[in-house]
Tab-separated table of C-alpha atoms (C1' of nucleotides) in Angstrom:
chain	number	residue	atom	x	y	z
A	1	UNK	CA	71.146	5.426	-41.362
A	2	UNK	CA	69.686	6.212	-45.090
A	3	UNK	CA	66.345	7.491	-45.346
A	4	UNK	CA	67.030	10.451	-43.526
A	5	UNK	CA	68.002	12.320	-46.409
A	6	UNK	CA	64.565	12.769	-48.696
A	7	UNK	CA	66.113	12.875	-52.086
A	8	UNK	CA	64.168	15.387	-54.093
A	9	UNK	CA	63.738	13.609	-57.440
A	10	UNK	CA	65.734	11.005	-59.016
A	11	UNK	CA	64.832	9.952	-62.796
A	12	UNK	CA	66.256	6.931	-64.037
A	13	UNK	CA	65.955	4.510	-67.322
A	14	UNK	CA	63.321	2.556	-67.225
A	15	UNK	CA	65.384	0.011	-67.141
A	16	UNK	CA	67.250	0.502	-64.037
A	17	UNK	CA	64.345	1.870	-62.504
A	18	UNK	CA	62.652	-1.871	-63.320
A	19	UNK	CA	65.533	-3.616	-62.365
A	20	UNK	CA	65.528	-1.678	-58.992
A	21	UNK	CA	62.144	-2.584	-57.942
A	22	UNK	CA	62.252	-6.076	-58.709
A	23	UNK	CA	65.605	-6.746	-56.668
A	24	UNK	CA	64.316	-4.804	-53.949
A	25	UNK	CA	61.070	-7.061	-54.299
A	26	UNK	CA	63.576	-10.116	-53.980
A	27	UNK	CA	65.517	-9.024	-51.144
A	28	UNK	CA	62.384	-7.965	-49.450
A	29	UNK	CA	60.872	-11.464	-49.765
A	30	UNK	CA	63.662	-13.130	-47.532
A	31	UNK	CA	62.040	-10.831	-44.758
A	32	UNK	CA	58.439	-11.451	-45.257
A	33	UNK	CA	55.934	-13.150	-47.210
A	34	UNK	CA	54.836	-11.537	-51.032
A	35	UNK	CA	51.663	-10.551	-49.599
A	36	UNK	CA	53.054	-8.622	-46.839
A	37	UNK	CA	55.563	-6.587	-49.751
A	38	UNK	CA	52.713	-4.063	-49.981
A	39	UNK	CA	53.004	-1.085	-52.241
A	40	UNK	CA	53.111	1.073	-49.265
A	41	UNK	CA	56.199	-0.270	-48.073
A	42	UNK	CA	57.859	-1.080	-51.127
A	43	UNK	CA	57.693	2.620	-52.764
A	44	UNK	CA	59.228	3.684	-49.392
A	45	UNK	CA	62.025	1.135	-49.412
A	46	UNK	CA	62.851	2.262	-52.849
A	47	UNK	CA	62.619	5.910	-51.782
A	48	UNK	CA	59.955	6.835	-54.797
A	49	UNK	CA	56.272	7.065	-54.436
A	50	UNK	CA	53.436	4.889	-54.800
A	51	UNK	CA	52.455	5.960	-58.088
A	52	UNK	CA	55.850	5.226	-60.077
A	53	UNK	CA	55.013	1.829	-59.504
A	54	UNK	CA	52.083	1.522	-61.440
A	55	UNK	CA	54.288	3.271	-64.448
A	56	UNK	CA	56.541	-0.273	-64.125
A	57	UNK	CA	53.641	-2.745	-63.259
A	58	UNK	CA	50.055	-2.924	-63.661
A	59	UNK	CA	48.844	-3.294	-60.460
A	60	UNK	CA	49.783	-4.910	-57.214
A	61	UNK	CA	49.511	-8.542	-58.925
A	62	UNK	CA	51.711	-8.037	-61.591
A	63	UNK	CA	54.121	-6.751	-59.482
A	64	UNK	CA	54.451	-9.884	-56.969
A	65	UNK	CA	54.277	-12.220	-59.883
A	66	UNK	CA	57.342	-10.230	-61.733
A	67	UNK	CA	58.794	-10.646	-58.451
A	68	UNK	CA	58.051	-14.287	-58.302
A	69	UNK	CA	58.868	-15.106	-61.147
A	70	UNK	CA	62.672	-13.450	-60.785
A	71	UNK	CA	63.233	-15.703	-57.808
A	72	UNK	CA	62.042	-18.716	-59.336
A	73	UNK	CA	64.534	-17.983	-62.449
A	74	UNK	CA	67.407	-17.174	-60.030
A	75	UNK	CA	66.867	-20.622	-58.702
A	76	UNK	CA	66.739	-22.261	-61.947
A	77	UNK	CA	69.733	-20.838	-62.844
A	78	UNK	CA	71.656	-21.720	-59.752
A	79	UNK	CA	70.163	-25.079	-59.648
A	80	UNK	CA	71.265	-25.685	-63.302
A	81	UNK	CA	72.929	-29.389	-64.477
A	82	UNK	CA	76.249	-30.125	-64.470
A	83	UNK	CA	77.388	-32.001	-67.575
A	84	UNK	CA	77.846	-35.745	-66.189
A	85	UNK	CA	77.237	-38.572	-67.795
A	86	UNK	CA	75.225	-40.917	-65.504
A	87	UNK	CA	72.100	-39.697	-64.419
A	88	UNK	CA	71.929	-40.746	-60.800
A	89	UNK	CA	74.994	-38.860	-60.353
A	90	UNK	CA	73.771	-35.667	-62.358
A	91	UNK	CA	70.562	-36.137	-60.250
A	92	UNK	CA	72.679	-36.165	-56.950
A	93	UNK	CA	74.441	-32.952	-58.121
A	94	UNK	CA	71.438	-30.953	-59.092
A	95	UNK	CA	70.154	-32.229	-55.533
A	96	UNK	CA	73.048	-30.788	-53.906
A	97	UNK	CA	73.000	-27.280	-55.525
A	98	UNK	CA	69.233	-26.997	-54.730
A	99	UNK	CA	69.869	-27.787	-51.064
A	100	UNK	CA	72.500	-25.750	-50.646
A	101	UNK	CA	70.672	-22.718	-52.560
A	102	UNK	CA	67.750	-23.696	-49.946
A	103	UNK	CA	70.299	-23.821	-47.070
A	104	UNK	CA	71.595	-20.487	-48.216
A	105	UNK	CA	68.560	-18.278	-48.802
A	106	UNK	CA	65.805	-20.273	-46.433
A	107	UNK	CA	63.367	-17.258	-45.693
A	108	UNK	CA	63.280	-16.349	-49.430
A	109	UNK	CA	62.666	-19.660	-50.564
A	110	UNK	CA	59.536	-20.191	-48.135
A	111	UNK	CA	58.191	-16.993	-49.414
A	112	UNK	CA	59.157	-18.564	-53.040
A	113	UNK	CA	57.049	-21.415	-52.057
A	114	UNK	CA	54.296	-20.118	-50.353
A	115	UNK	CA	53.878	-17.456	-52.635
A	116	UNK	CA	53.347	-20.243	-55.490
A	117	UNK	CA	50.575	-21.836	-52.875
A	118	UNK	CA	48.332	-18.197	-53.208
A	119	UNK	CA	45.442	-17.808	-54.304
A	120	UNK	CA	46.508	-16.325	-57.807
A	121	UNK	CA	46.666	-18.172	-60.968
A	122	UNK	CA	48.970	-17.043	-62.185
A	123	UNK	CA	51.988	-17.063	-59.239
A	124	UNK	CA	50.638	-20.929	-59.508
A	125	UNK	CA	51.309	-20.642	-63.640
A	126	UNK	CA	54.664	-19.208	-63.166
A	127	UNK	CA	55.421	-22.095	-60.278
A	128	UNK	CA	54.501	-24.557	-61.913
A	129	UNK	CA	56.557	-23.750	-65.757
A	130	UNK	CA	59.793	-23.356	-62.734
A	131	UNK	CA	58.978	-27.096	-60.998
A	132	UNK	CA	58.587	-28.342	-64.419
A	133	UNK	CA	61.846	-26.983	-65.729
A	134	UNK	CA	64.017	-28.139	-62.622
A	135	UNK	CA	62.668	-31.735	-63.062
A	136	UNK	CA	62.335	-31.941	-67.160
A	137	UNK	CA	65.953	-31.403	-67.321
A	138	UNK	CA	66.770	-34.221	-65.081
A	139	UNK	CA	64.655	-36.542	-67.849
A	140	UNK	CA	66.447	-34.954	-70.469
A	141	UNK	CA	69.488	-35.568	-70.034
A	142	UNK	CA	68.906	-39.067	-69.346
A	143	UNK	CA	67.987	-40.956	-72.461
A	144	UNK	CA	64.884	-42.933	-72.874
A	145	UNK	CA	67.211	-45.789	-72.700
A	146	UNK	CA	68.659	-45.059	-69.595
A	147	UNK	CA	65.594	-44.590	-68.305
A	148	UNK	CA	64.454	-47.900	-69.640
A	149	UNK	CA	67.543	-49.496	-68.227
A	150	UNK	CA	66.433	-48.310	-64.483
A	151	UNK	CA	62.733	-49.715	-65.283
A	152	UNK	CA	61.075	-46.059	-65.985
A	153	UNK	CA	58.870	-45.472	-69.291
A	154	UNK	CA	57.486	-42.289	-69.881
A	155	UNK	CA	53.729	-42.417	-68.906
A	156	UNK	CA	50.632	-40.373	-67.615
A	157	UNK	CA	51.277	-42.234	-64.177
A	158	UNK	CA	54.944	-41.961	-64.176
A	159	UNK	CA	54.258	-37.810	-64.757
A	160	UNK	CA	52.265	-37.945	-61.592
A	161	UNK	CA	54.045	-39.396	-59.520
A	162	UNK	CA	57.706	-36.937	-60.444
A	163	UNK	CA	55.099	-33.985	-59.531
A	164	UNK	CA	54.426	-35.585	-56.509
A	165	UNK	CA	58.442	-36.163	-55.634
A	166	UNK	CA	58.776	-32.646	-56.537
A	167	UNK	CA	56.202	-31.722	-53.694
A	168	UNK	CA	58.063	-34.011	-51.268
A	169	UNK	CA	61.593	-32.563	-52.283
A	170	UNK	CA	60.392	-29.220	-51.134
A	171	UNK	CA	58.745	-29.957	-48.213
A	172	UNK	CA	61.413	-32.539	-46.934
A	173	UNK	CA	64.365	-29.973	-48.205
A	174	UNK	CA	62.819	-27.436	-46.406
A	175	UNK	CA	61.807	-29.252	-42.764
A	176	UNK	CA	65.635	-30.485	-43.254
A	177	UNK	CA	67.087	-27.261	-42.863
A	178	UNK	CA	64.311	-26.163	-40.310
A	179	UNK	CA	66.000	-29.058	-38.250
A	180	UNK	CA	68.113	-31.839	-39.708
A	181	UNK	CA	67.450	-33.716	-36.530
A	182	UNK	CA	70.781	-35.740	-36.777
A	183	UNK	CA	70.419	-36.462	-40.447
A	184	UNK	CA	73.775	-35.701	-42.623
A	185	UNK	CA	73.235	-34.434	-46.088
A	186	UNK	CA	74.607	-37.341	-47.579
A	187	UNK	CA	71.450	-39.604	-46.389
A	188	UNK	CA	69.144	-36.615	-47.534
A	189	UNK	CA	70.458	-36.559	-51.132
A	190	UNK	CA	70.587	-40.246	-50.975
A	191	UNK	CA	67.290	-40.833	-49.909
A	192	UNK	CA	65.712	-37.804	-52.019
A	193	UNK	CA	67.386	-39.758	-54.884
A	194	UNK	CA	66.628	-43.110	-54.166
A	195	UNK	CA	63.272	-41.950	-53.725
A	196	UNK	CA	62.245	-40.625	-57.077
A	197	UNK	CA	63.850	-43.776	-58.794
A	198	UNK	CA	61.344	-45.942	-56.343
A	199	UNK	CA	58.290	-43.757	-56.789
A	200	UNK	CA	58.618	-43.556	-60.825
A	201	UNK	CA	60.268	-47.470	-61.284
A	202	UNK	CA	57.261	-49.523	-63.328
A	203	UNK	CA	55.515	-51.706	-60.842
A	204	UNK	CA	56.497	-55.264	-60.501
B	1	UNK	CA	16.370	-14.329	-53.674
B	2	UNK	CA	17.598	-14.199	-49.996
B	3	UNK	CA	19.103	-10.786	-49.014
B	4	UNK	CA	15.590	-9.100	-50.121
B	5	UNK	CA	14.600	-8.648	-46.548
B	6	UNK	CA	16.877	-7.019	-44.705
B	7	UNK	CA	16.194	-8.659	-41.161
B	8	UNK	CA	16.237	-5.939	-38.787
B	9	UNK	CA	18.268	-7.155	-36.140
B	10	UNK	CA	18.654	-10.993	-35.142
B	11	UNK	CA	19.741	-11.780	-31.009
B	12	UNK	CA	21.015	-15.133	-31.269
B	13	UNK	CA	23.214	-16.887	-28.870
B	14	UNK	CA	26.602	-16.600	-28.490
B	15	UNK	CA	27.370	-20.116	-29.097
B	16	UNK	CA	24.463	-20.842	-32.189
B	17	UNK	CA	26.110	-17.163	-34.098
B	18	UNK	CA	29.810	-18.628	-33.550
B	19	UNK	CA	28.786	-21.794	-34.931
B	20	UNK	CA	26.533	-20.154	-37.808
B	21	UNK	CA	29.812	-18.213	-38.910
B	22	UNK	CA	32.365	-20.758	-38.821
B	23	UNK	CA	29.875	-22.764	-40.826
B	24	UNK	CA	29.374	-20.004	-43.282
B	25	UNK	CA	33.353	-19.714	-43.592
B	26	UNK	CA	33.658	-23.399	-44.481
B	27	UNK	CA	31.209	-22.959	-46.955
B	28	UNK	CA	32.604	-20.140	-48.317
B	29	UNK	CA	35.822	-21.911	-48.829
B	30	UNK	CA	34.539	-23.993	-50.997
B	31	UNK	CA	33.904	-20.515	-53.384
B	32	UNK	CA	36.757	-18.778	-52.742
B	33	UNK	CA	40.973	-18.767	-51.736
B	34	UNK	CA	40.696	-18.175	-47.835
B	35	UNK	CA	41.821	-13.989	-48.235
B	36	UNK	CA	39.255	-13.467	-50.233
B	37	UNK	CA	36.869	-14.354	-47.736
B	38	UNK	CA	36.656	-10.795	-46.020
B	39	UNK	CA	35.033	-9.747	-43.230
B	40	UNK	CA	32.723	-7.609	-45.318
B	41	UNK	CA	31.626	-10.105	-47.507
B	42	UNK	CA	30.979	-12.737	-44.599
B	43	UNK	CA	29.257	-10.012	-42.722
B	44	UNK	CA	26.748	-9.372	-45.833
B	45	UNK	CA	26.256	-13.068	-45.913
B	46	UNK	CA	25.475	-13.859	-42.902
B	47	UNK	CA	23.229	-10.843	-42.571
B	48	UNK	CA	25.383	-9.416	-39.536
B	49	UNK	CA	27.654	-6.049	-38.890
B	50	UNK	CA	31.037	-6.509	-39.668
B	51	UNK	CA	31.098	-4.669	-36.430
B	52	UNK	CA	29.737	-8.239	-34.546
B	53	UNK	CA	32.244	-10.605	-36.087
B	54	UNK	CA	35.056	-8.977	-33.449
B	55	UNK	CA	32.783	-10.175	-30.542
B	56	UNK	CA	33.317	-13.542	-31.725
B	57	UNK	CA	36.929	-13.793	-33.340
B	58	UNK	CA	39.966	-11.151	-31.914
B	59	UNK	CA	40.089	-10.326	-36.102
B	60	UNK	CA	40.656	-11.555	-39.401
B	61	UNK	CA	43.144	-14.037	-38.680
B	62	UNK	CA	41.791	-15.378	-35.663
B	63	UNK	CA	38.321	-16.247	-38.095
B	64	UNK	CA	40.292	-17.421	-40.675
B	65	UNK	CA	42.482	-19.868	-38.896
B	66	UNK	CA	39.210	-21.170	-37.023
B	67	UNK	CA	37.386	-21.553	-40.439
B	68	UNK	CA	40.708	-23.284	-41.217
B	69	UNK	CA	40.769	-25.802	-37.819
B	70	UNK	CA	37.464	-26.737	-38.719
B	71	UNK	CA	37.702	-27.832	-42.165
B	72	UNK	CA	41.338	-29.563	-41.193
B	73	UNK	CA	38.732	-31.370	-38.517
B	74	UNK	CA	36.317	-32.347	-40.976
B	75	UNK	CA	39.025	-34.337	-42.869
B	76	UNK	CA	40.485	-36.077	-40.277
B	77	UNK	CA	37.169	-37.319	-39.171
B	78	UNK	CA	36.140	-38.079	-42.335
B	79	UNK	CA	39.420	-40.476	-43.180
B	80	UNK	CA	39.007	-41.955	-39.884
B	81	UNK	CA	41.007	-45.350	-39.967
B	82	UNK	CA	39.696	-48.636	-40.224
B	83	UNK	CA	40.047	-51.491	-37.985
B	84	UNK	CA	41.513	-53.955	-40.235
B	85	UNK	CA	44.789	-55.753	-39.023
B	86	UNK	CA	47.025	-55.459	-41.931
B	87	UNK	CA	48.684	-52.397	-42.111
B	88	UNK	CA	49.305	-52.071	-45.601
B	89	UNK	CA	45.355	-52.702	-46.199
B	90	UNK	CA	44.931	-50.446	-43.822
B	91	UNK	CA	46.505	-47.656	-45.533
B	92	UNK	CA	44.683	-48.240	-48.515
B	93	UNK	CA	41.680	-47.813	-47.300
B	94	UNK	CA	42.890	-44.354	-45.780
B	95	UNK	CA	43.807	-43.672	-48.773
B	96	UNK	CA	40.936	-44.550	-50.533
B	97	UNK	CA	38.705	-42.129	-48.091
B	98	UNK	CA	41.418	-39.126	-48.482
B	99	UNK	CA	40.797	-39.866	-52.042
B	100	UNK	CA	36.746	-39.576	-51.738
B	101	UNK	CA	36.995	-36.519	-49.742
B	102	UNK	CA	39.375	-35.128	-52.198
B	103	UNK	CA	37.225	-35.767	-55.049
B	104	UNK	CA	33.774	-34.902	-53.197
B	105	UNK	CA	35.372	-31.668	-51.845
B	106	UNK	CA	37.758	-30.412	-54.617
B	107	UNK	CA	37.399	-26.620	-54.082
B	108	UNK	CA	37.251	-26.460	-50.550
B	109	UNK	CA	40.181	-28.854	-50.254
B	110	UNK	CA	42.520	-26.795	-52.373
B	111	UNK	CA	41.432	-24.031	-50.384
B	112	UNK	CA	42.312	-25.620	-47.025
B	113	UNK	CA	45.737	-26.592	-48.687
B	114	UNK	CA	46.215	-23.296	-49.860
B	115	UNK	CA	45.512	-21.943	-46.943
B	116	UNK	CA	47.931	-23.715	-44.617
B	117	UNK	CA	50.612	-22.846	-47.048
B	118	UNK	CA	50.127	-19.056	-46.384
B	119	UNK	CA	52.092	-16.798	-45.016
B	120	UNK	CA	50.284	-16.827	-41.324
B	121	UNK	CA	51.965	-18.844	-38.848
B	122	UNK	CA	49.383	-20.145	-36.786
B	123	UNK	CA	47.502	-20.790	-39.875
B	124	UNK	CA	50.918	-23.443	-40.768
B	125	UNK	CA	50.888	-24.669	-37.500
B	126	UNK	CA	46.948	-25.970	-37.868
B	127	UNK	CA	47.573	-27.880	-41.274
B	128	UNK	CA	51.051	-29.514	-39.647
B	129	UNK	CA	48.690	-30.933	-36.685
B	130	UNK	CA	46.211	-32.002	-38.912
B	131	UNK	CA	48.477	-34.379	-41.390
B	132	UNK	CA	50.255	-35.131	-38.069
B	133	UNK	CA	46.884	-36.528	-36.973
B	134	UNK	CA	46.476	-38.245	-40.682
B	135	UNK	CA	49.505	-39.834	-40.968
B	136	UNK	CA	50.329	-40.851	-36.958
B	137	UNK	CA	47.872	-43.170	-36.967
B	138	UNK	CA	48.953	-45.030	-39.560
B	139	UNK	CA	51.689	-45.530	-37.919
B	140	UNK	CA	50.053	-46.758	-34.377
B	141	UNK	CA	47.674	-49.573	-35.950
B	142	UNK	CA	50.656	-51.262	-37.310
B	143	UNK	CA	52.719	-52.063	-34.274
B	144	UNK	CA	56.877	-51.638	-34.302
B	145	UNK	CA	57.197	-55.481	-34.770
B	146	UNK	CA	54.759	-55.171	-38.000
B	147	UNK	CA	56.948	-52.207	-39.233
B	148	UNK	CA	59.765	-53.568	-38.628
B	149	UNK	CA	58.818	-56.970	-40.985
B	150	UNK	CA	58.604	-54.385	-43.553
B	151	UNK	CA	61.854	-53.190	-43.138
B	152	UNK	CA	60.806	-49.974	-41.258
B	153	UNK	CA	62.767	-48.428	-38.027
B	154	UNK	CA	61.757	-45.017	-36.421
B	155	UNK	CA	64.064	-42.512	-36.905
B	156	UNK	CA	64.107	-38.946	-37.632
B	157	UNK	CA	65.111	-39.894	-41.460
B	158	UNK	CA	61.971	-41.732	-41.183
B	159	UNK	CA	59.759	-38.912	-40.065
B	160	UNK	CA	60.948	-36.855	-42.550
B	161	UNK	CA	60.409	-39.037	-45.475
B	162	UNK	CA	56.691	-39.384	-44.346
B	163	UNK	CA	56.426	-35.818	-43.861
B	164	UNK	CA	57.828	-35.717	-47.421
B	165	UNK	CA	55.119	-38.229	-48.794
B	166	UNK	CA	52.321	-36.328	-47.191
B	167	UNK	CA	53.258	-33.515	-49.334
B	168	UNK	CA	53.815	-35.746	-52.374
B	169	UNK	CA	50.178	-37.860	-51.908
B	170	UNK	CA	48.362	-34.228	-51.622
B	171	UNK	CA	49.995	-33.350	-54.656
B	172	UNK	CA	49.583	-35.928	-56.623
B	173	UNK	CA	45.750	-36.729	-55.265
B	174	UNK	CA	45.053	-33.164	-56.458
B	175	UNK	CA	46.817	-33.246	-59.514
B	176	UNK	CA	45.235	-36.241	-60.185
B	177	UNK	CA	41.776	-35.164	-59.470
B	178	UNK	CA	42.016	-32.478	-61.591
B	179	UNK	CA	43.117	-34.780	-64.664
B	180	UNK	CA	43.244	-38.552	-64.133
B	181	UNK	CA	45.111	-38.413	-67.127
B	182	UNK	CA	43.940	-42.419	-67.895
B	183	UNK	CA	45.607	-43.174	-64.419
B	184	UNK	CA	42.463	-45.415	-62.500
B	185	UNK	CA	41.957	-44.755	-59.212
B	186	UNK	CA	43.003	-48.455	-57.568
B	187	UNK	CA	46.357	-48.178	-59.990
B	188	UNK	CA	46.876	-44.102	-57.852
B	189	UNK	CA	46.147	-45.815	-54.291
B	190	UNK	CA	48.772	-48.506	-55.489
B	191	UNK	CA	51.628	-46.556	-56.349
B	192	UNK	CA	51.135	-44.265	-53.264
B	193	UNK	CA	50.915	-46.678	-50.542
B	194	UNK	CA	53.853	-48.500	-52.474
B	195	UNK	CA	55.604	-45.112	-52.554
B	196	UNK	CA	55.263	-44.674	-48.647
B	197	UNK	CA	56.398	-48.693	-48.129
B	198	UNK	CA	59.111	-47.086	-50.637
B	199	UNK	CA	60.508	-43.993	-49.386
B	200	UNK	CA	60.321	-45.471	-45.708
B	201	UNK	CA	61.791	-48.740	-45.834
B	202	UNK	CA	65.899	-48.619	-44.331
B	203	UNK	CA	68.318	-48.084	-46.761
B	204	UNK	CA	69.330	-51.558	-48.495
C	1	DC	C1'	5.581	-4.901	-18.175
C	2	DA	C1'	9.755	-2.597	-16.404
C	3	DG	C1'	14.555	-3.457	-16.110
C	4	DC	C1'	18.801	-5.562	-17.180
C	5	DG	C1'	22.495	-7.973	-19.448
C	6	DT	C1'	24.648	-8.250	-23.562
C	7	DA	C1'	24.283	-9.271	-28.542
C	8	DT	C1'	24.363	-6.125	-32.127
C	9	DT	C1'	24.885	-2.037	-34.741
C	10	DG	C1'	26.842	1.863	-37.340
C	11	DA	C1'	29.746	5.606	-37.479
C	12	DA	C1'	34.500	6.836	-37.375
C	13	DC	C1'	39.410	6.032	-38.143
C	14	DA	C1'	43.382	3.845	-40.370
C	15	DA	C1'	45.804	1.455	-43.908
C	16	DC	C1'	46.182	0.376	-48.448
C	17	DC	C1'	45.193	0.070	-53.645
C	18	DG	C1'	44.749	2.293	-57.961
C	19	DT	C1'	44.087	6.716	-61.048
C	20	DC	C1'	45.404	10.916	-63.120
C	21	DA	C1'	46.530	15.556	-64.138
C	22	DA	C1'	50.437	18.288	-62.948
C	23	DT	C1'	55.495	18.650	-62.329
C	24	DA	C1'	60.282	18.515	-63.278
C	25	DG	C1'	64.588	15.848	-64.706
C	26	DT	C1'	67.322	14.806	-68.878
C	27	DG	C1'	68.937	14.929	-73.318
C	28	DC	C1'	68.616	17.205	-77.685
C	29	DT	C1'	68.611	21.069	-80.874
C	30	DG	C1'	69.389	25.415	-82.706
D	1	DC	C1'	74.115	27.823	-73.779
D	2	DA	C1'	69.069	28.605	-73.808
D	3	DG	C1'	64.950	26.606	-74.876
D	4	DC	C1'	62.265	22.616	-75.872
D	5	DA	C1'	60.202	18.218	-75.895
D	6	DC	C1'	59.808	13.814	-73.890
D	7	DT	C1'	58.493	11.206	-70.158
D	8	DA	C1'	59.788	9.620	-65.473
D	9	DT	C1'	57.901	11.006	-61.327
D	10	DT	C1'	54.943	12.979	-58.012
D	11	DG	C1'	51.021	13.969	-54.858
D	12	DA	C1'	46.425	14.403	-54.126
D	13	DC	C1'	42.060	12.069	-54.539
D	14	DG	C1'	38.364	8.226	-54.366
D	15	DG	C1'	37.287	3.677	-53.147
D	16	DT	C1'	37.669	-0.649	-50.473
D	17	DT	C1'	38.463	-3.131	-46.353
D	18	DG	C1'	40.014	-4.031	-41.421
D	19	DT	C1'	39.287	-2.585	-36.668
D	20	DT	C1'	37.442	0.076	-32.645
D	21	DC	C1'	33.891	1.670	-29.639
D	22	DA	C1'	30.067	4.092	-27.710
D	23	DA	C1'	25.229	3.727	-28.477
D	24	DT	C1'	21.262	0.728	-29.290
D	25	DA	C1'	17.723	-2.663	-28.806
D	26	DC	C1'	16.539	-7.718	-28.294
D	27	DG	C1'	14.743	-11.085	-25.229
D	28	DC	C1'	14.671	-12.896	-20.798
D	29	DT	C1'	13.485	-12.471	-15.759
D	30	DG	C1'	11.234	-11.112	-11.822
DNA sequence: CAGCGTATTGAACAACCGTCAATAGTGCTG
DNA sequence: CAGCACTATTGACGGTTGTTCAATACGCTG
């Protein structure tokens, strides 16, 4: 039972202050979409009013795309690589932590995603920079002669097509957890995996 | 120079006005992201009240998702299969058409994606019909005996994958749209209807 | 051409975004 | 410890857009 106490004024640092509103943006996007986090509710659900918000962001845009943009980072960050040597194995472990993280935090993740989808440019800018960072580092760590080894060169087509898994790994990842229909996580990561080594091999 | 003569008052029937509007919305998603179409500015172009468009459509999101349906319609009847017997040349000519309509339709297209990734429900439910519709009947023409010589069982793994590659070939048609990046179109249809043999096909 | 059904309007209300001058915590200074 | 300055914070205001509803007028019918 909070709220029933109207606080009269409470100044903070900046900092916290910042810090404050864009966790609360966070947590509120496992609830609802980031077009449904309107300032309304927000400054009430922080317990200050509308106008401190615009002292911290510029408008209602910059606000959801801080907020974005947090989420995506936290999970980068949880998603991160192990340090293993082969790369189908390292690609299997990344696989596993982003599942789980999906498993774990479903609601905020579909906001995550759908958010990216918006109309904005730049939610899309700051998706795009986080899908290219989760699947870069899978390339990096793999050598070009690894990746020679499994049939893979580096190419405009090859590019394309590790987008495109990316856009599968999300939607089947997130259907999976909706209902995993009798399918064990092992055959998910296995088949995510196998996947992307079929859809960027050279053609025959 | 329309909008110079404002038309006193139109009486039109019910059915012609419903049609005039969804056909306006469709048009206008070609413009715009789906949210920006708003009631006001669809009212001003098509010369009505906002006050009428609640005779025809409960509110905002009942319009929307109908603009929505019917561009989702348009694409499934323009892809419309084939009747060739092989399955696999089947697909590419699917393909191929999705492609066309793609490239013919850009803005509108990434709208209708866009849009069906939003946070709406019903809106979701539309666009999961529609690539339900796209990618079932590739699935019918080629009977379970034909699937099967290509190493293909139902199963709910199954499903999922081609859920996943739906995803994937809209990303990666886009994507490639935007910047063909030296990739030629026959070499794109190649590596996605190998992708979907690919990701499909049981586990060695 | 009068009358009627209903397509259509426009005013009114509500919710929300964004702005800005005024207010009041907080730390510093003498 | 009192006063001061800095600035975090507020609240009221104007503008846009969604939604409702009683009043209006178009076009058909007898």
């Amino acid at each position: 039972m909070r709220h029933m106490t109207a606080s009269p004024r409470v100044r903070m640092s900046p900092d916290s202050r910042r810090e404050q509103l864009l966790d609360l943006g966070v947590r509120l996007l496992a609830t609802r979409s980031i077009d449904e986090i309107s300032i309304e509710l927000l400054a009430e659900e922080a317990g200050i009013s509308r106008g401190l918000l615009y002292h911290y962001f510029g408008n209602k845009q910059d606000f959801h795309r801080a907020v974005v943009r947090r989420a995506a980072d936290e999970l980068i960050e949880v998603t991160a690589p192990s340090s293993d040597t082969d790369p189908l194995v390292q690609l299997m472990l990344s696989l596993g932590a982003y599942v789980e993280y999906v498993t774990d935090n479903f609601e905020g993740y579909v906001s995550l995603v759908r958010a990216a989808a918006s109309g904005d440019e730049g939610m899309r800018e700051i998706y795009e920079e986080a899908r290219a960072a989760l699947t870069d580092r899978l390339f990096e760590v793999a050598g070009r002669e690894q990746l020679a080894a499994l049939g893979v060169t580096d190419s405009a087509a090859t590019r394309l097509m590790v987008r495109g898994w990316s856009a599968l790994t999300e939607e089947v990842v997130i259907s999976w957890v909706r209902s995993p229909a009798g399918v064990s996580r092992d055959d998910l990561l296995q088949r995510l995996a196998h996947g992307l080594v079929a859809l960027v091999r050279d053609p025959a």
